[in-house]
Coordinates of C-alpha atoms and ligand atoms in Angstrom, one line a residue:
X1 CA 3.5 22.4 2.7
X2 CA 2.6 22.8 -1.0
X3 CA -0.7 24.1 -2.3
X4 CA -2.8 21.1 -3.3
X5 CA -6.2 20.7 -4.7
X6 CA -8.4 18.7 -2.3
X7 CA -5.8 19.1 0.5
X8 CA -7.4 18.6 3.9
X9 CA -5.3 21.4 5.5
X10 CA -8.2 23.2 7.2
X11 CA -10.1 20.1 8.0
X12 CA -7.3 18.4 10.0
X13 CA -8.5 19.2 13.5
X14 CA -12.0 17.8 12.5
X15 CA -10.5 14.6 11.1
X16 CA -8.2 14.1 14.1
X17 CA -11.1 14.6 16.5
X18 CA -13.2 12.1 14.6
X19 CA -10.5 9.4 14.6
X20 CA -9.6 10.1 18.3
X21 CA -13.3 10.1 19.3
X22 CA -14.7 7.2 17.3
X23 CA -11.7 4.9 17.3
X24 CA -9.9 5.5 20.6
X25 CA -8.0 2.2 20.6
X26 CA -6.3 3.0 17.3
X27 CA -2.5 2.7 17.2
X28 CA -1.8 2.6 13.4
X29 CA -3.5 4.4 10.5
X30 CA -3.2 3.9 6.7
X31 CA -3.6 7.1 4.7
X32 CA -4.2 5.5 1.4
X33 CA -4.4 8.6 -0.9
X34 CA -1.8 10.7 1.0
X35 CA -1.2 13.7 -1.4
X36 CA 0.7 16.3 0.7
X37 CA 0.8 13.8 3.7
X38 CA -0.7 16.6 5.8
X39 CA -3.3 14.3 7.4
X40 CA -0.7 11.5 8.1
X41 CA 1.8 14.0 9.5
X42 CA -0.8 15.4 11.9
X43 CA -1.6 11.9 13.0
X44 CA 2.0 11.0 13.4
X45 CA 2.5 14.2 15.6
X46 CA -0.3 12.9 17.8
X47 CA 1.6 9.6 18.3
X48 CA -0.1 7.3 15.7
X49 CA 2.0 5.0 13.6
X50 CA 1.2 6.0 10.1
X51 CA 1.4 4.2 6.7
X52 CA 1.1 6.7 3.8
X53 CA 0.6 5.8 0.2
X54 CA 0.1 7.7 -3.1
X55 CA 0.8 6.6 -6.6
X56 CA 2.6 9.8 -7.7
X57 CA 6.4 10.0 -6.9
X58 CA 6.3 13.6 -5.7
X59 CA 3.7 12.6 -3.1
X60 CA 5.8 9.6 -2.2
X61 CA 8.7 11.9 -1.4
X62 CA 6.4 14.1 0.7
X63 CA 5.4 10.9 2.6
X64 CA 9.0 9.6 2.9
X65 CA 9.9 13.0 4.4
X66 CA 7.0 13.7 6.7
X67 CA 5.9 10.2 7.6
X68 CA 8.8 7.7 7.3
X69 CA 11.6 10.1 8.4
X70 CA 11.7 11.0 12.1
X71 CA 13.2 14.1 13.4
X72 CA 15.9 12.0 15.1
X73 CA 16.9 10.5 11.7
X74 CA 18.1 13.9 10.4
X75 CA 21.9 14.3 10.2
X76 CA 23.4 16.7 12.7
X77 CA 24.6 19.1 10.0
X78 CA 21.2 19.3 8.3
X79 CA 21.0 23.1 8.8
X80 CA 24.4 23.4 7.1
X81 CA 23.2 21.3 4.2
X82 CA 20.1 23.6 3.7
X83 CA 22.3 26.7 4.0
X84 CA 24.8 25.2 1.4
X85 CA 21.9 24.5 -1.0
X86 CA 20.5 28.0 -0.5
X87 CA 23.9 29.4 -1.6
X88 CA 24.3 27.3 -4.8
X89 CA 24.5 29.8 -7.7
X90 CA 21.9 29.4 -10.4
X91 CA 22.5 27.8 -13.7
X92 CA 19.8 27.6 -16.3
X93 CA 18.8 24.1 -17.4
X94 CA 15.7 22.0 -18.2
X95 CA 13.5 23.6 -15.4
X96 CA 14.3 27.2 -16.5
X97 CA 13.8 26.4 -20.2
X98 CA 10.4 24.7 -19.8
X99 CA 8.8 26.3 -16.7
X100 CA 10.2 29.9 -16.8
X101 CA 10.8 30.6 -20.6
X102 CA 8.5 28.3 -22.6
X103 CA 5.9 28.7 -19.9
X104 CA 6.0 31.2 -17.0
X105 CA 5.3 29.2 -13.8
X106 CA 8.4 30.6 -12.1
X107 CA 10.6 33.7 -12.5
X108 CA 13.7 32.7 -14.5
X109 CA 16.0 34.0 -11.6
X110 CA 14.4 31.3 -9.4
X111 CA 14.2 28.7 -12.1
X112 CA 18.0 28.9 -12.5
X113 CA 18.4 28.3 -8.8
X114 CA 16.0 25.4 -8.8
X115 CA 17.9 23.8 -11.7
X116 CA 21.2 24.2 -9.8
X117 CA 19.9 23.1 -6.4
X118 CA 18.2 20.0 -8.0
X119 CA 21.6 19.0 -9.4
X120 CA 23.4 19.8 -6.1
X121 CA 21.0 17.5 -4.2
X122 CA 22.0 14.6 -6.4
X123 CA 25.7 15.5 -6.2
X124 CA 25.5 15.2 -2.4
X125 CA 24.5 11.6 -2.9
X126 CA 22.3 11.6 0.2
X127 CA 20.6 8.6 1.8
X128 CA 17.1 7.9 0.5
X129 CA 15.4 9.6 3.5
X130 CA 17.6 12.7 3.4
X131 CA 17.1 12.9 -0.4
X132 CA 13.3 13.1 0.2
X133 CA 13.7 15.7 2.9
X134 CA 15.9 17.9 0.5
X135 CA 13.6 17.4 -2.4
X136 CA 10.6 18.4 -0.3
X137 CA 12.5 21.4 1.0
X138 CA 13.1 22.4 -2.7
X139 CA 9.5 21.6 -3.8
X140 CA 8.0 23.7 -0.9
X141 CA 10.4 26.6 -1.6
X142 CA 9.4 26.6 -5.3
X143 CA 5.8 26.4 -4.3
X144 CA 6.1 29.5 -2.2
X145 CA 7.3 31.6 -5.2
X146 CA 5.2 30.1 -8.1
X147 CA 3.0 32.1 -10.4
X148 CA -0.1 29.9 -10.4
X149 CA -3.5 29.8 -8.6
X150 CA -2.7 26.5 -7.1
X151 CA -2.5 24.0 -10.0
X152 CA 0.0 23.6 -12.7
X153 CA -2.4 23.4 -15.7
X154 CA -2.0 27.2 -16.3
X155 CA 0.1 30.1 -15.0
X156 CA -0.9 33.6 -14.4
X157 CA -0.8 36.2 -17.2
X158 CA 1.2 38.6 -15.1
X159 CA 3.7 37.4 -12.5
X160 CA 2.2 36.8 -9.1
X161 CA 3.8 39.1 -6.5
X162 CA 5.4 36.2 -4.7
X163 CA 7.1 35.1 -8.0
X164 CA 9.5 38.0 -7.6
X165 CA 10.7 36.9 -4.2
X166 CA 13.9 34.8 -3.9
X167 CA 13.7 31.1 -3.6
X168 CA 14.5 30.1 0.0
X169 CA 14.8 26.5 1.2
X170 CA 13.6 25.7 4.8
X171 CA 13.9 22.5 6.8
X172 CA 10.6 20.6 6.7
X173 CA 9.2 20.3 10.3
X174 CA 9.3 16.6 11.2
X175 CA 8.0 14.8 14.2
X176 CA 9.6 12.0 16.3
X177 CA 8.9 8.3 15.8
X178 CA 5.5 7.1 17.1
X179 CA 5.7 5.0 20.3
X180 CA 3.8 2.3 18.3
X181 CA 6.6 1.8 15.8
X182 CA 8.2 3.3 12.7
X183 CA 5.9 4.9 10.1
X184 CA 6.2 4.0 6.4
X185 CA 5.8 5.6 3.0
X186 CA 4.6 3.7 -0.2
X187 CA 4.3 4.6 -3.8
X188 CA 1.7 2.1 -4.9
X189 CA -1.6 2.0 -6.7
X190 CA -4.3 2.2 -3.9
X191 CA -5.6 -1.2 -4.7
X192 CA -2.2 -2.8 -4.3
X193 CA -1.5 -0.9 -1.1
X194 CA -4.9 -1.9 0.2
X195 CA -4.1 -5.6 -0.4
X196 CA -0.7 -5.5 1.4
X197 CA -0.7 -2.9 4.2
X198 CA -2.2 -3.9 7.6
X199 CA -3.2 -1.4 10.2
X200 CA -5.9 -0.6 12.7
X201 CA -7.7 2.1 10.7
X202 CA -7.8 3.4 7.1
X203 CA -8.3 7.0 6.2
X204 CA -9.6 7.3 2.6
X205 CA -9.4 10.6 0.7
X206 CA -9.7 9.6 -3.0
X207 CA -9.8 12.0 -5.9
X208 CA -13.3 13.3 -6.5
X209 CA -13.2 14.4 -10.1
X210 CA -11.6 13.8 -13.5
X211 CA -8.6 16.0 -13.0
X212 CA -5.5 13.9 -12.6
X213 CA -3.1 14.9 -9.9
X214 CA -0.2 14.0 -12.1
X215 CA -1.4 16.6 -14.6
X216 CA -2.3 19.2 -12.0
X217 CA 1.2 18.8 -10.4
X218 CA 3.3 17.7 -13.3
X219 CA 6.1 20.1 -12.4
X220 CA 6.6 18.5 -9.0
X221 CA 6.7 15.0 -10.6
X222 CA 9.4 16.2 -13.1
X223 CA 11.3 18.0 -10.3
X224 CA 11.6 14.9 -8.2
X225 CA 12.2 12.5 -11.1
X226 CA 14.6 14.9 -12.9
X227 CA 14.1 12.8 -16.0
X228 CA 13.9 15.6 -18.6
X229 CA 10.7 14.2 -20.1
X230 CA 9.2 15.1 -23.4
X231 CA 6.6 17.8 -22.7
X232 CA 3.5 19.2 -24.5
X233 CA 1.2 22.2 -24.5
X234 CA 1.4 25.6 -23.0
X235 CA 1.7 24.1 -19.5
X236 CA 4.7 22.0 -20.7
X237 CA 3.1 18.9 -19.2
X238 CA 5.0 15.6 -19.1
X239 CA 4.0 13.4 -22.0
X240 CA 3.1 10.6 -19.5
X241 CA 0.2 12.7 -18.2
X242 CA -1.6 11.5 -21.3
X243 CA -1.1 7.8 -20.5
X244 CA -0.8 7.4 -16.7
X245 CA -4.3 7.6 -15.4
X246 CA -6.1 6.6 -12.1
X247 CA -9.3 4.6 -12.0
X248 CA -10.4 7.0 -9.4
X249 CA -10.3 10.0 -11.8
X250 CA -13.0 8.6 -14.1
X251 CA -16.8 8.7 -13.3
X252 CA -17.2 5.5 -15.3
X253 CA -14.6 3.5 -13.2
X254 CA -14.8 5.2 -9.8
X255 CA -17.7 3.1 -8.3
X256 CA -16.3 -0.3 -9.3
X257 CA -12.7 0.7 -8.3
X258 CA -13.9 2.1 -4.9
X259 CA -16.0 -1.0 -4.3
X260 CA -13.0 -3.3 -5.1
X261 CA -10.8 -1.2 -2.8
X262 CA -13.2 -1.4 0.1
X263 CA -13.5 -5.2 -0.4
X264 CA -9.7 -5.5 -0.4
X265 CA -8.9 -3.4 2.7
X266 CA -7.5 -5.4 5.5
X267 CA -8.9 -3.2 8.3
X268 CA -12.6 -2.8 8.6
X269 CA -12.5 0.5 10.4
X270 CA -12.5 3.4 8.0
X271 CA -12.9 7.2 7.9
X272 CA -13.7 8.4 4.4
X273 CA -13.5 12.0 3.2
X274 CA -15.8 13.0 0.4
X275 CA -17.6 16.1 -0.7
X276 CA -20.8 17.1 -2.5
X277 CA -18.9 17.6 -5.8
X278 CA -17.6 14.0 -6.2
X279 CA -18.4 11.3 -8.6
X280 CA -20.7 9.7 -6.1
X281 CA -23.6 11.5 -4.5
X282 CA -23.9 11.6 -0.7
X283 CA -26.6 8.9 -0.7
X284 CA -24.8 6.7 -3.3
X285 CA -21.7 6.7 -1.1
X286 CA -23.7 6.1 2.1
X287 CA -25.4 3.1 0.5
X288 CA -22.2 1.7 -0.7
X289 CA -20.5 2.0 2.7
X290 CA -23.5 0.6 4.5
X291 CA -22.9 -2.8 2.8
X292 CA -19.8 -3.1 4.9
X293 CA -20.9 -2.0 8.4
X294 CA -22.4 0.8 10.5
X295 CA -22.0 4.3 9.0
X296 CA -22.0 7.6 11.0
X297 CA -21.8 10.8 8.9
X298 CA -20.4 14.2 9.9
X299 CA -20.6 17.2 7.6
X300 CA -19.1 20.7 7.5
X301 CA -19.2 23.7 5.1
X302 CA -15.9 24.2 3.5
X303 CA -14.3 27.0 1.4
X304 CA -13.5 25.6 -2.0
X305 CA -10.0 25.4 -3.4
X306 CA -8.0 28.6 -4.0
X307 CA -8.7 28.6 -7.8
X308 CA -12.4 28.9 -7.2
X309 CA -11.8 32.0 -5.1
X310 CA -9.6 33.6 -7.8
X311 CA -11.7 32.8 -10.8
X312 CA -11.5 30.8 -14.1
X313 CA -8.5 31.4 -16.3
X314 CA -7.8 30.1 -19.8
X315 CA -4.5 28.5 -20.7
X316 CA -2.9 31.9 -21.5
X317 CA -3.7 33.0 -18.0
X318 CA -6.5 35.3 -19.0
X319 CA -9.5 35.5 -16.6
X320 CA -12.5 34.2 -18.5
X321 CA -15.0 33.9 -15.7
X322 CA -15.8 33.7 -12.0
X323 CA -17.0 30.7 -10.0
X324 CA -20.4 31.2 -8.3
X325 CA -20.1 28.5 -5.7
X326 CA -17.4 29.3 -3.1
X327 CA -18.3 26.8 -0.5
X328 CA -19.0 23.0 -0.6
X329 CA -20.0 20.4 1.9
X330 CA -17.3 18.1 3.2
X331 CA -18.4 14.8 4.6
X332 CA -16.7 12.3 6.9
X333 CA -18.1 8.8 6.8
X334 CA -17.1 6.8 9.8
X335 CA -17.5 3.1 9.0
X336 CA -17.1 0.2 11.5
X337 CA -17.8 -3.4 10.5
Ligands
SAM1 C1 -7.9 14.3 -2.6 S1 -6.2 13.9 -2.9 C2 -5.6 13.6 -1.2 C3 -5.3 14.8 -0.5 C4 -4.6 14.6 0.9 N1 -5.5 14.0 1.8 C5 -4.1 15.9 1.4 O1 -4.7 16.4 2.4 O2 -3.1 16.4 0.9 C6 -6.2 12.4 -3.6 C7 -4.8 11.7 -3.9 O3 -5.0 10.4 -4.4 C8 -3.9 10.1 -5.2 N2 -4.3 9.0 -6.1 C9 -5.1 9.1 -7.2 N3 -5.3 7.9 -7.7 C10 -4.6 7.0 -7.0 C11 -4.4 5.6 -7.1 N4 -5.0 4.9 -8.0 N5 -3.6 5.0 -6.2 C12 -3.0 5.8 -5.2 N6 -3.1 7.1 -5.1 C13 -3.9 7.8 -6.0 C14 -3.6 11.5 -5.9 O4 -2.2 11.5 -6.4 C15 -3.9 12.5 -4.8 O5 -2.7 12.8 -4.1

C-alpha cells in the first residue's frame, strides 16, 4: 500500500482488537475517512462488511479496489493483464513532463512507463472495479520507486536509491466478500456520507492538521483522474489544490464540523482515532465526545510519520533542519451512546 501521512498501518492490530473487544456484535463498519483503506481492508479480512469513504478520488479508487472488490470478482486472466501492462513500452507524456522533468518525483525512465501504462489501462476499457484495481496497482508500483520522503509537497535533491529501480506492477491483495454482505466504496464529503450510510459502528480517523491530503498526494489525484490539469509551483501541484479544501483541515472550522458530523452519524457506536498533535487537545475531544455517550480511552506511543524521521527539507529538496519529536501519543476514543 502507498506511503500515507497519518496512515494507521502500524496501529491496525490495536484498532482491530479494540473493535472486536468493545463491540463484539458488530457486523458492519463505516470507515468515514478511509485514506489508504488499510483499516477497512483489515476489517474486511476479518469478516466485517465495510463501507469506506474519502473525498479524494485516488482514495476512492483504493477503497473501490480493497473494499468493494472481492477476490472472487477478479477476472481469471488478471495475472496476464498485469503482465501485459508491465510490458507496455514507455512513452513520455504529461506525467514524465511534470513529475520527472519539471520536478523530480520519479526517474524519467519510470515516468515514461507510468504515462504509457496509464493510457493502456484506459485502452483496455475495463469494468469500473477492474479499473480501480489496475489504477491501484499502478499507483502502488509508482509509490515504491518515488523520490520523496512520503509526501508530494517536495522531492529529494538527489534521487532516492529506490527511484533507480524499475517500475513493477503487482496484483493488489484482495479479500473475499464478507459473510454479512457486499462492502462498498464512496467518494463523498464526510458529512454527506455520515447522513446516508447506515452501519453498526463508525471508525473516524479525520485529518489532524492544516495540510490537505489533496495537496500532499496531488500526483495520485492526477494519475487516477488523468485530466492533465493546470499545475503550479516546484511540486507541480494541481491548480485545484488551491480551491478544494476540507473543513477538517482548518483549526477554525474543525470543531464545528466535527460536532456536526457526530450529530449526523446514524450509528451511535464510534471508535475515533486522534493524536496529541491534532486541532483538538485530548481533553477537548474527550469533553466533546462525552456529550454523546460513555467514552473509554486507550493510548499508545507511536513513531511519527517518515518525514519526521528523515528531517525537514525545503522545496528544493535541501535539508534545512531536523525534527526533535520522533514519537507522539495516539488515542482511541471508544464511544457508546
Ligand atoms: C488521517 S487520514 C486517514 C488515514 C487512514 N485511516 C489510513 O490508515 O490510511 C484522513 C483522510 O480524511 C480524508 N478527508 C479529509 N477531509 C475529508 C472530508 N471532508 N470528507 C471526506 N474525507 C476527507 C483525507 O483525504 C484523508 O485520506
